[in-house]
Coordinates of C-alpha atoms in Angstrom, one line a residue:
T20 CA 0.0 0.0 0.0
K21 CA 1.0 3.6 -0.6
N22 CA 2.2 5.5 2.5
P23 CA -1.1 7.6 3.3
Q24 CA 0.8 9.2 6.3
Y25 CA 3.1 10.8 3.7
V26 CA 0.2 12.1 1.6
K27 CA -1.7 13.3 4.6
T28 CA 1.3 15.2 6.0
Q29 CA 1.9 16.8 2.6
L30 CA -1.7 18.0 2.4
Q31 CA -1.7 19.5 5.8
L32 CA 1.6 21.2 5.1
D33 CA 0.2 22.6 2.0
E34 CA -1.1 26.0 3.0
K35 CA -3.6 28.2 1.3
A36 CA -1.4 31.3 1.7
N37 CA 1.2 30.2 -0.9
P38 CA -1.0 28.8 -3.7
P39 CA -1.5 25.1 -2.8
R40 CA 0.7 22.5 -4.8
Y41 CA -1.9 19.9 -4.5
K42 CA -5.4 19.7 -5.8
G43 CA -6.2 16.7 -3.6
I44 CA -5.1 13.2 -2.6
V45 CA -4.8 11.9 -6.2
D46 CA -2.9 15.0 -7.4
C47 CA -0.6 14.7 -4.4
V48 CA 0.2 11.0 -5.2
K49 CA 0.7 12.0 -8.9
Q50 CA 3.0 14.7 -8.3
T51 CA 5.1 12.8 -5.8
V52 CA 5.5 9.8 -8.2
R53 CA 6.4 12.1 -11.0
D54 CA 9.1 13.9 -9.1
H55 CA 10.5 11.3 -6.9
G56 CA 9.1 7.9 -8.3
V57 CA 7.1 5.4 -6.3
K58 CA 9.8 5.4 -3.7
G59 CA 8.7 9.0 -2.9
L60 CA 5.6 7.8 -1.2
Y61 CA 7.5 5.9 1.3
R62 CA 9.5 8.9 2.6
G63 CA 9.4 9.2 6.2
L64 CA 8.3 5.6 6.4
S65 CA 11.4 4.3 8.3
S66 CA 10.5 6.8 11.2
L67 CA 7.1 5.5 11.1
V68 CA 8.1 1.9 11.5
Y69 CA 10.8 2.8 14.3
G70 CA 8.1 4.7 16.1
S71 CA 5.1 2.3 15.8
I72 CA 6.6 -0.3 18.0
P73 CA 7.7 1.7 20.9
K74 CA 4.5 3.7 20.7
A75 CA 2.3 0.6 20.9
A76 CA 4.4 -0.7 23.7
V77 CA 4.0 2.5 25.8
R78 CA 0.3 2.8 24.9
F79 CA -0.9 -0.7 25.8
G80 CA 1.6 -1.0 28.8
M81 CA 0.1 2.2 30.3
F82 CA -3.5 1.1 29.5
E83 CA -2.9 -2.3 31.2
F84 CA -1.3 -0.6 34.1
L85 CA -4.2 1.8 34.8
S86 CA -7.0 -0.6 33.8
N87 CA -5.8 -3.2 36.2
K88 CA -6.1 -0.6 38.9
M89 CA -9.8 0.3 37.9
R90 CA -11.4 -3.0 37.0
D91 CA -14.2 -4.3 39.3
E92 CA -14.1 -7.7 41.1
S93 CA -15.3 -9.5 37.9
G94 CA -12.6 -7.9 36.0
K95 CA -15.0 -5.6 34.1
L96 CA -14.0 -2.0 33.0
D97 CA -16.8 0.4 32.1
S98 CA -16.4 2.7 29.2
T99 CA -15.9 5.9 31.3
Q100 CA -12.9 4.1 32.9
G101 CA -11.8 3.0 29.4
L102 CA -11.9 6.7 28.4
I103 CA -9.7 7.7 31.5
C104 CA -7.2 4.8 31.0
G105 CA -7.1 5.6 27.2
L106 CA -6.5 9.2 28.1
G107 CA -3.6 8.2 30.4
A108 CA -2.1 5.9 27.7
G109 CA -2.2 8.6 25.0
V110 CA -0.5 11.3 27.2
A111 CA 2.2 8.8 28.1
E112 CA 2.9 7.8 24.5
A113 CA 2.9 11.4 23.5
I114 CA 5.6 12.5 25.9
V115 CA 7.7 9.4 25.6
V116 CA 7.5 8.3 21.9
V117 CA 5.1 10.4 19.7
C118 CA 6.3 14.0 20.1
P119 CA 10.0 13.4 19.2
M120 CA 9.2 10.7 16.6
E121 CA 6.6 13.0 14.8
T122 CA 8.7 16.1 15.0
V123 CA 11.5 14.2 13.3
K124 CA 9.0 12.6 10.8
V125 CA 7.3 16.0 9.9
K126 CA 10.6 17.9 9.5
F127 CA 12.1 15.0 7.5
I128 CA 9.1 14.8 5.0
H129 CA 9.3 18.6 4.8
D130 CA 13.1 18.6 4.1
Q131 CA 12.7 16.0 1.4
T132 CA 10.2 17.9 -0.6
S133 CA 12.3 21.2 -0.5
A134 CA 14.5 22.1 -3.4
N135 CA 17.7 20.8 -2.0
P136 CA 17.2 18.3 0.8
K137 CA 19.8 18.3 3.8
Y138 CA 19.1 15.0 5.3
R139 CA 20.6 11.9 3.7
G140 CA 18.3 9.5 5.8
F141 CA 16.4 9.1 8.9
F142 CA 19.2 8.9 11.4
H143 CA 21.2 11.5 9.7
G144 CA 18.2 13.7 10.0
V145 CA 17.8 13.0 13.6
R146 CA 21.6 13.8 14.2
E147 CA 21.3 17.1 12.2
I148 CA 18.2 18.2 14.0
V149 CA 19.7 17.5 17.5
R150 CA 23.2 19.1 16.3
T151 CA 21.6 22.3 15.1
Q152 CA 18.6 22.8 17.4
G153 CA 19.3 20.6 20.4
L154 CA 16.8 18.2 22.0
K155 CA 14.4 20.9 21.9
G156 CA 14.3 20.5 18.2
T157 CA 12.7 17.1 18.6
Y158 CA 10.2 18.3 21.0
Q159 CA 8.1 20.8 19.1
G160 CA 4.3 21.0 19.3
L161 CA 4.4 19.0 22.6
T162 CA 1.1 20.6 23.8
A163 CA -0.7 19.9 20.5
T164 CA 0.7 16.3 20.5
V165 CA -0.3 15.6 24.1
L166 CA -3.8 17.0 23.3
K167 CA -4.0 14.9 20.0
Q168 CA -2.7 11.6 21.5
G169 CA -4.7 12.0 24.7
S170 CA -8.0 12.6 22.9
N171 CA -7.2 10.1 20.3
Q172 CA -6.6 7.1 22.7
A173 CA -9.4 8.4 25.0
I174 CA -11.9 8.2 22.2
R175 CA -10.5 4.8 20.8
F176 CA -10.5 3.0 24.2
Y177 CA -13.8 4.5 25.1
V178 CA -15.5 3.2 22.0
M179 CA -13.5 -0.2 22.2
T180 CA -14.5 -0.7 25.8
A181 CA -18.2 0.2 25.2
L182 CA -18.4 -2.1 22.1
R183 CA -16.6 -4.9 23.9
N184 CA -19.0 -4.6 26.9
W185 CA -21.9 -4.6 24.6
Y186 CA -20.7 -7.7 22.8
K187 CA -20.0 -9.6 26.0
G188 CA -23.4 -8.7 27.7
D189 CA -23.6 -10.4 31.1
N190 CA -20.8 -12.8 30.4
P191 CA -17.4 -11.1 31.0
Q192 CA -15.8 -14.4 30.1
K193 CA -17.1 -14.5 26.6
T194 CA -14.3 -14.7 24.1
I195 CA -14.5 -12.2 21.1
N196 CA -13.6 -13.4 17.7
P197 CA -10.5 -11.7 16.1
L198 CA -12.7 -10.4 13.2
V199 CA -15.2 -8.8 15.6
T200 CA -12.4 -7.1 17.4
G201 CA -11.1 -5.9 14.0
V202 CA -14.5 -4.4 13.2
F203 CA -14.7 -2.8 16.6
G204 CA -11.2 -1.4 16.1
A205 CA -12.0 0.0 12.8
V206 CA -15.1 1.8 14.4
A207 CA -13.0 3.2 17.2
G208 CA -10.4 4.4 14.7
A209 CA -13.1 6.2 12.6
A210 CA -14.5 7.8 15.7
S211 CA -11.0 9.1 16.6
V212 CA -10.4 10.5 13.2
F213 CA -13.5 12.6 13.2
G214 CA -12.9 13.6 16.8
N215 CA -9.5 14.9 16.4
T216 CA -8.2 15.6 12.8
P217 CA -8.3 19.4 13.7
L218 CA -5.7 18.8 16.5
D219 CA -3.7 16.7 14.0
V220 CA -3.7 19.4 11.6
I221 CA -2.4 22.0 14.2
K222 CA 0.2 19.5 15.4
T223 CA 1.5 19.1 11.8
R224 CA 1.9 22.8 11.4
M225 CA 3.4 23.2 14.8
Q226 CA 6.1 20.7 13.9
G227 CA 6.8 21.7 10.2
L228 CA 9.7 23.8 9.1
E229 CA 7.4 26.9 9.2
A230 CA 6.5 26.5 12.8
H231 CA 8.2 29.7 13.8
K232 CA 5.2 31.5 12.2
Y233 CA 3.1 30.5 15.2
K234 CA 3.6 31.7 18.7
S235 CA 1.8 28.9 20.4
T236 CA -0.9 26.1 19.7
V237 CA -3.8 28.5 20.3
D238 CA -2.1 31.0 18.0
C239 CA -1.7 28.3 15.3
A240 CA -5.5 27.4 15.6
I241 CA -6.5 31.1 15.4
K242 CA -4.3 31.8 12.3
I243 CA -5.5 28.7 10.4
M244 CA -9.2 29.7 11.3
K245 CA -8.6 33.3 10.2
H246 CA -6.6 32.7 7.0
E247 CA -7.9 29.3 5.6
G248 CA -11.3 28.9 7.2
P249 CA -12.7 25.8 9.1
A250 CA -12.4 23.4 6.2
A251 CA -8.6 23.5 6.7
F252 CA -8.9 21.7 10.0
Y253 CA -10.2 18.6 8.3
K254 CA -7.3 18.5 5.6
G255 CA -6.1 15.0 5.1
T256 CA -9.2 13.4 6.6
V257 CA -9.7 10.8 3.8
P258 CA -6.1 9.4 3.7
R259 CA -6.1 9.4 7.4
L260 CA -9.4 7.6 7.7
G261 CA -8.4 4.7 5.7
R262 CA -5.0 4.3 7.3
V263 CA -6.3 4.7 10.8
C264 CA -9.2 2.4 10.5
M265 CA -6.8 -0.4 9.3
D266 CA -4.1 0.6 11.7
V267 CA -6.4 0.5 14.9
A268 CA -8.1 -2.8 13.7
I269 CA -4.8 -4.6 13.3
V270 CA -3.3 -3.2 16.4
F271 CA -6.3 -4.3 18.6
I272 CA -6.4 -7.8 17.1
I273 CA -2.7 -8.3 17.9
Y274 CA -3.2 -6.7 21.3
E275 CA -6.2 -8.9 22.2
E276 CA -4.4 -12.1 20.8
V277 CA -1.1 -11.3 22.7
V278 CA -3.2 -10.8 25.9
K279 CA -4.9 -14.1 25.5
V280 CA -1.7 -15.9 25.0
L281 CA -0.3 -14.1 28.2
N282 CA -3.3 -15.0 30.2
K283 CA -2.8 -18.7 29.3
V284 CA 1.0 -18.6 30.2
W285 CA 0.7 -16.8 33.4
K286 CA -2.4 -15.4 35.1
T287 CA -2.4 -11.5 35.1
D288 CA -5.7 -11.1 37.0

């Protein structure tokens, strides 16, 4: 599959002020392939892969830690508790993994599309950013990232917990088929996309090479609203929707299956 993450970031960095380079998703893909070949669509992918594994580890580790403290005697977690645990998980992954990884990814993609790219590869890019801007250079847009990840995981785990409880009914021991988990995951993913794409747009702008134009997260939101109108907050929704639904579905299936295996190997209750 193409890298929708790349397309989404490009569409969000493509501002109205300087006439937009892309007419939409298809045009963005076409121009990228024309200028950089198919390989161009996979730019920034290495950082996505390096980031996904630690991100999932922190997210689910934190969720398990918090949910184990909140479950009732029968091991049930209600949807509000799911929301709180999801919020905690999202904030943890934002601070530990997502903010530095995303800042590097956005700068890397932004750099690769400039006339003469400075970064030779992912690790060279990280070294250059740290060398020229210090560690602070990898922590841009932290507020926006914490808001985005926190709300993202809160929505996902809330929807997931609610659907899981509805499916299990009065029988907390009822096992859920991986396909059902996948469908629930996709629904949770879609809910989170519509719930927080505006924060994702703000975060992308705050982490791009043009970030100096904005004084703060709020200032960035006000400027986008003033200069580009409300529709700008939903830039990149379509590529994001497809990617997120698949992504969340797969991650939740893996998570559920791993938990089942671990519960068999040793009791975590």
